[in-house]
Amino acid sequence: MKLNMSKMIFVMVILLSSLISLSVNNWFTIWIFMETSLFMFIPLMSKNKVNDQSMKYFIIQSMSSYIFLFSIMWNSIKQNNWNSMLTLTSLMIKIGMPPFHVWKPDIMKSLKWTECMLLTTLIKIPPMILINKMICMYLLILPLLITLIVGSLSGFNQLNLKKMMAYSSIFNISWMTSSFMTSKKAMIMFLSMYSFLNISAMLFFKANNLMFVNQISLINLKKKMIVNLNLLSISGLPPLTGFYPKWIILNELVKSSILLTSTMILSSILSIFIYMQINTFSLSNLGLKKKNYKFFFTKNFSAPNLIILPVMLIMWKF
């Protein structure tokens, strides 16, 4: 996506809509900014003409908006938990939260990396704010548990980097939602850290023209280390940068829900294992030529080091 003047305006409107939503208390105003982001994002997807992915995205987002408005009107007549569940369902469809997540990887694999950055960061902020302001904590426990399990398990055996980042985004929806429920400082810290790490990883994939996991083995060692550390930081491996905002969220959340906190920790281990597979593939002899296999025991120590590093961190913690 070349940033000409019109596309720069679209991106700036999406950025401003997301940032203004953070300082607005009226749900109707947040909904207007959410729909503004939608109508600014569709021209970025469709490029010069309307395609299947932009139409699919528009239909899904429009359907979720209709359900949201219907639930609000119904709630004004009679307020009960079913109306709140309907509101939650509409917002879950909008951000691609399981079990309504199937559209997100399918759309992201056909987008360019610049559009994937927007879809996984700024576009999610207004629906998250509405979830935080309109849904009770006890109604969110089950959807967050499902999101953690589905997001961590769906990333296994993914060869397409865009689909893998889509499932990583789905997994981090639960952390983002939890950060909104804890405190404003934790929310701002997690949003800034996650957006920085996510955008830097996708910019690296774009700069090196990477589309599949096995292409990482073709770049030089320095670039491999950069991308692997970045991915491990997104997953929350200590003592990397992405671990600290998650640690703060866990410290706050453990006071309200032990079940959700323990599921977050266990699912994060699965998420780290997925990125460890990428490390093993790119840094071990699986990514080298066949003639170099005889040097496995003498020159290649990357796979044992990847196993020893988390073990040493766990021993140091205890």
Coordinates of C-alpha atoms in Angstrom, one line a residue:
M1 CA 0.0 0.0 0.0
K2 CA 1.7 3.2 -1.2
L3 CA 0.9 6.1 1.1
N4 CA -0.4 8.7 -1.3
M5 CA -2.4 11.7 0.0
S6 CA -5.8 10.0 0.1
K7 CA -4.5 6.9 1.9
M8 CA -2.6 9.0 4.4
I9 CA -5.9 10.8 5.2
F10 CA -7.6 7.4 5.7
V11 CA -4.9 6.2 8.1
M12 CA -4.9 9.5 10.0
V13 CA -8.7 9.4 10.4
I14 CA -8.5 5.8 11.7
L15 CA -5.8 6.9 14.2
L16 CA -7.7 9.9 15.4
S17 CA -10.9 7.9 15.7
S18 CA -9.2 5.3 17.9
L19 CA -7.5 7.9 20.1
I20 CA -10.6 10.1 20.5
S21 CA -12.6 7.0 21.5
L22 CA -10.3 6.6 24.5
S23 CA -11.5 9.9 25.9
V24 CA -15.2 9.7 25.2
N25 CA -17.8 8.4 27.7
N26 CA -20.9 8.3 25.4
W27 CA -21.4 4.9 23.7
F28 CA -23.1 6.5 20.7
T29 CA -20.1 8.7 20.0
I30 CA -17.8 5.7 20.3
W31 CA -20.0 3.8 17.9
I32 CA -19.8 6.7 15.4
F33 CA -16.0 6.7 15.6
M34 CA -16.0 2.9 15.2
E35 CA -18.0 3.1 12.0
T36 CA -15.8 5.9 10.8
S37 CA -12.8 3.6 11.1
L38 CA -14.7 1.0 9.2
F39 CA -15.5 3.2 6.2
M40 CA -11.9 4.6 6.2
F41 CA -10.4 1.0 6.3
I42 CA -12.5 -0.4 3.4
P43 CA -10.9 1.8 0.7
L44 CA -7.5 0.7 2.0
M45 CA -8.5 -2.9 1.5
S46 CA -10.1 -2.5 -1.9
K47 CA -7.2 -0.5 -3.5
N48 CA -8.5 0.6 -6.9
K49 CA -11.7 -1.6 -7.1
V50 CA -14.0 -3.5 -4.8
N51 CA -12.8 -7.0 -4.2
D52 CA -14.2 -10.1 -2.4
Q53 CA -12.2 -9.4 0.9
S54 CA -13.5 -5.8 1.2
M55 CA -17.1 -6.9 0.6
K56 CA -16.8 -9.8 3.1
Y57 CA -15.4 -7.4 5.7
F58 CA -18.1 -4.8 5.0
I59 CA -20.9 -7.4 5.4
I60 CA -19.5 -8.8 8.6
Q61 CA -19.0 -5.4 10.2
S62 CA -22.4 -4.1 9.0
M63 CA -24.1 -7.2 10.5
S64 CA -22.4 -6.7 13.8
S65 CA -23.4 -3.0 13.8
Y66 CA -27.0 -3.9 13.1
I67 CA -27.0 -6.4 16.0
F68 CA -25.4 -3.8 18.3
L69 CA -28.0 -1.1 17.5
F70 CA -30.8 -3.6 17.9
S71 CA -29.5 -4.7 21.3
I72 CA -29.2 -1.1 22.5
M73 CA -32.8 -0.3 21.4
W74 CA -34.1 -3.5 23.1
N75 CA -32.1 -2.7 26.2
S76 CA -33.8 0.7 26.4
I77 CA -37.2 -1.1 26.5
K78 CA -36.3 -3.9 28.9
Q79 CA -32.9 -4.3 30.6
N80 CA -31.7 -7.8 31.3
N81 CA -28.7 -10.1 30.8
W82 CA -29.9 -11.4 27.4
N83 CA -29.6 -7.9 26.0
S84 CA -26.1 -7.5 27.4
M85 CA -25.2 -10.9 25.8
L86 CA -26.5 -9.7 22.4
T87 CA -24.5 -6.5 22.7
L88 CA -21.4 -8.6 23.6
T89 CA -22.0 -10.9 20.7
S90 CA -22.1 -8.0 18.2
L91 CA -18.9 -6.6 19.5
M92 CA -17.2 -10.0 19.5
I93 CA -18.2 -10.4 15.8
K94 CA -16.7 -6.9 15.1
I95 CA -13.3 -7.6 16.6
G96 CA -13.1 -11.3 15.6
M97 CA -13.3 -12.8 19.0
P98 CA -13.9 -16.6 19.2
P99 CA -16.2 -18.3 18.3
F100 CA -16.8 -15.5 15.7
H101 CA -13.2 -15.4 14.6
V102 CA -13.1 -17.4 11.3
W103 CA -13.3 -14.3 9.1
K104 CA -10.2 -12.6 10.5
P105 CA -7.4 -15.0 9.3
D106 CA -9.2 -15.5 6.0
I107 CA -9.3 -11.8 5.3
M108 CA -5.8 -11.1 6.7
K109 CA -4.0 -13.6 4.5
S110 CA -5.2 -11.6 1.4
L111 CA -4.3 -8.2 2.8
K112 CA -1.0 -6.4 2.6
W113 CA 1.2 -6.0 5.7
T114 CA 0.3 -2.3 6.2
E115 CA -3.4 -3.1 6.3
C116 CA -2.8 -6.0 8.6
M117 CA -1.1 -3.6 11.0
L118 CA -4.2 -1.4 11.2
L119 CA -6.6 -4.4 11.5
T120 CA -4.7 -5.9 14.5
T121 CA -4.1 -2.6 16.4
L122 CA -6.1 0.6 15.8
I123 CA -9.3 -1.0 14.5
K124 CA -9.7 -3.1 17.7
I125 CA -9.6 -0.1 20.1
P126 CA -13.2 1.3 19.8
P127 CA -15.0 -2.1 20.2
M128 CA -12.7 -2.9 23.2
I129 CA -13.8 0.4 24.8
L130 CA -17.5 -0.5 24.3
I131 CA -17.0 -3.9 25.7
N132 CA -15.3 -2.4 28.8
K133 CA -18.0 0.2 29.3
M134 CA -21.2 -1.8 28.6
I135 CA -20.5 -5.4 29.6
C136 CA -20.2 -6.8 33.2
M137 CA -17.1 -8.7 34.3
Y138 CA -18.9 -12.0 35.0
L139 CA -20.3 -12.1 31.4
L140 CA -16.8 -11.8 30.0
I141 CA -15.2 -14.7 31.8
L142 CA -16.4 -17.4 29.4
P143 CA -15.7 -15.5 26.2
L144 CA -12.2 -14.6 27.4
L145 CA -11.5 -18.3 28.3
I146 CA -12.6 -19.5 24.9
T147 CA -10.5 -16.7 23.2
L148 CA -7.4 -17.8 25.1
I149 CA -7.8 -21.5 24.3
V150 CA -8.7 -21.0 20.6
G151 CA -6.1 -18.3 20.0
S152 CA -3.3 -20.4 21.4
L153 CA -4.3 -23.7 19.8
S154 CA -5.1 -22.4 16.4
G155 CA -1.6 -21.1 15.8
F156 CA -0.1 -24.6 15.6
N157 CA 1.1 -25.8 12.2
Q158 CA 0.5 -22.4 10.6
L159 CA 2.9 -21.8 7.7
N160 CA 1.4 -18.5 6.5
L161 CA 2.8 -15.6 8.6
K162 CA -0.3 -13.4 8.1
K163 CA -2.6 -16.1 9.4
M164 CA -0.2 -16.7 12.3
M165 CA -0.2 -13.0 13.2
A166 CA -4.0 -13.1 12.9
Y167 CA -4.3 -15.9 15.5
S168 CA -1.7 -14.0 17.6
S169 CA -4.0 -11.0 17.5
I170 CA -7.0 -13.1 18.4
F171 CA -5.0 -14.5 21.4
N172 CA -4.0 -11.0 22.6
I173 CA -7.7 -9.8 22.4
S174 CA -8.2 -11.4 25.8
W175 CA -5.1 -9.7 27.3
M176 CA -6.3 -6.3 25.8
T177 CA -9.8 -6.8 27.1
S178 CA -8.3 -7.6 30.6
S179 CA -6.1 -4.5 30.5
F180 CA -9.2 -2.4 29.9
M181 CA -10.8 -4.0 33.0
T182 CA -7.8 -3.5 35.3
S183 CA -6.6 0.1 35.2
K184 CA -6.0 2.9 32.7
K185 CA -2.3 2.8 33.2
A186 CA -2.2 -1.0 32.4
M187 CA -4.4 -0.5 29.4
I188 CA -2.2 2.3 27.9
M189 CA 1.0 0.3 28.6
F190 CA -0.3 -2.9 27.0
L191 CA -1.8 -1.1 24.0
S192 CA 1.4 0.9 23.3
M193 CA 3.8 -2.1 23.9
Y194 CA 1.6 -4.6 21.9
S195 CA 1.1 -2.1 19.0
F196 CA 4.8 -1.3 18.9
L197 CA 5.9 -5.0 18.8
N198 CA 3.2 -6.0 16.4
I199 CA 3.9 -3.2 13.9
S200 CA 7.7 -3.7 14.1
A201 CA 7.3 -7.5 13.4
M202 CA 5.0 -6.8 10.4
L203 CA 7.3 -4.0 9.1
F204 CA 10.1 -6.6 9.2
F205 CA 8.1 -9.1 7.3
K206 CA 7.2 -6.4 4.7
A207 CA 10.8 -5.2 4.3
N208 CA 12.1 -8.7 3.8
N209 CA 9.1 -9.8 1.6
L210 CA 8.3 -12.7 4.0
M211 CA 5.0 -14.5 3.6
F212 CA 5.6 -18.0 5.0
V213 CA 7.5 -19.4 8.0
N214 CA 10.1 -21.4 6.0
Q215 CA 11.2 -18.1 4.3
I216 CA 12.7 -17.0 7.6
S217 CA 15.5 -19.6 7.2
L218 CA 16.7 -17.8 4.0
I219 CA 17.6 -14.5 5.7
N220 CA 20.9 -13.9 7.5
L221 CA 21.5 -14.8 11.2
K222 CA 21.2 -11.2 12.5
K223 CA 17.8 -10.7 10.9
K224 CA 16.7 -14.2 12.2
M225 CA 17.6 -13.2 15.8
I226 CA 15.7 -9.9 15.4
V227 CA 12.5 -11.4 14.2
N228 CA 12.6 -14.3 16.6
L229 CA 13.2 -12.1 19.6
N230 CA 10.4 -9.8 18.5
L231 CA 7.9 -12.8 18.1
L232 CA 8.9 -14.2 21.5
S233 CA 8.4 -10.7 23.0
I234 CA 4.9 -10.6 21.6
S235 CA 4.2 -14.0 23.2
G236 CA 5.3 -12.6 26.6
L237 CA 8.5 -14.6 27.3
P238 CA 10.4 -13.2 30.3
P239 CA 12.6 -11.1 30.5
L240 CA 11.7 -9.6 27.1
T241 CA 9.7 -6.3 26.7
G242 CA 6.3 -7.9 26.0
F243 CA 6.4 -9.8 29.3
Y244 CA 6.1 -6.7 31.6
P245 CA 2.7 -5.4 30.6
K246 CA 1.3 -8.9 30.8
W247 CA 2.9 -9.2 34.3
I248 CA 1.1 -6.0 35.4
I249 CA -2.2 -7.3 34.1
L250 CA -1.8 -10.6 35.9
N251 CA -1.0 -8.8 39.2
E252 CA -4.2 -6.8 38.9
L253 CA -6.4 -9.6 37.6
V254 CA -5.5 -12.2 40.1
K255 CA -7.5 -10.3 42.7
S256 CA -10.8 -10.8 40.8
S257 CA -10.5 -14.1 38.9
I258 CA -8.1 -17.0 39.6
L259 CA -9.5 -19.2 36.8
L260 CA -8.9 -16.5 34.1
T261 CA -5.4 -15.7 35.4
S262 CA -4.3 -19.4 35.4
T263 CA -5.8 -19.9 31.9
M264 CA -3.9 -16.9 30.7
I265 CA -0.6 -18.3 32.0
L266 CA -1.2 -21.8 30.6
S267 CA -2.3 -20.5 27.2
S268 CA 0.8 -18.2 27.1
I269 CA 3.0 -21.2 27.4
L270 CA 1.3 -22.7 24.4
S271 CA 1.8 -19.4 22.5
I272 CA 5.5 -19.3 23.4
F273 CA 5.8 -22.9 22.1
I274 CA 4.4 -21.9 18.7
Y275 CA 7.1 -19.2 18.3
M276 CA 9.7 -21.6 19.6
Q277 CA 8.9 -23.8 16.7
I278 CA 9.7 -20.9 14.3
N279 CA 13.0 -20.4 16.2
T280 CA 13.8 -24.1 15.9
F281 CA 13.0 -24.2 12.2
S282 CA 15.0 -21.1 11.3
L283 CA 18.0 -21.4 13.6
S284 CA 18.6 -25.2 13.5
N285 CA 19.7 -27.5 10.7
L286 CA 16.1 -27.9 9.4
G287 CA 16.6 -24.6 7.6
L288 CA 20.1 -25.5 6.1
K289 CA 21.1 -27.5 3.1
K290 CA 21.4 -31.3 3.3
K291 CA 25.2 -31.3 2.8
N292 CA 25.6 -29.4 6.1
Y293 CA 23.9 -32.1 8.2
K294 CA 27.2 -33.7 9.2
F295 CA 28.1 -30.5 11.2
F296 CA 25.1 -30.8 13.4
F297 CA 26.9 -31.8 16.6
T298 CA 29.9 -29.6 16.1
K299 CA 28.6 -26.2 14.9
N300 CA 24.9 -26.0 15.7
F301 CA 24.0 -25.3 19.3
S302 CA 20.9 -23.1 18.6
A303 CA 18.3 -25.8 19.4
P304 CA 19.7 -26.7 22.8
N305 CA 20.1 -23.1 23.7
L306 CA 16.4 -22.4 23.0
I307 CA 15.5 -25.2 25.4
I308 CA 18.0 -24.1 28.1
L309 CA 17.0 -20.4 28.0
P310 CA 13.4 -20.7 29.4
V311 CA 14.6 -23.4 31.9
M312 CA 17.2 -21.0 33.3
L313 CA 14.7 -18.2 33.5
I314 CA 12.3 -20.4 35.5
M315 CA 15.0 -21.5 37.8
W316 CA 16.1 -17.9 38.4
K317 CA 12.5 -16.9 39.1
F318 CA 12.1 -19.5 41.8

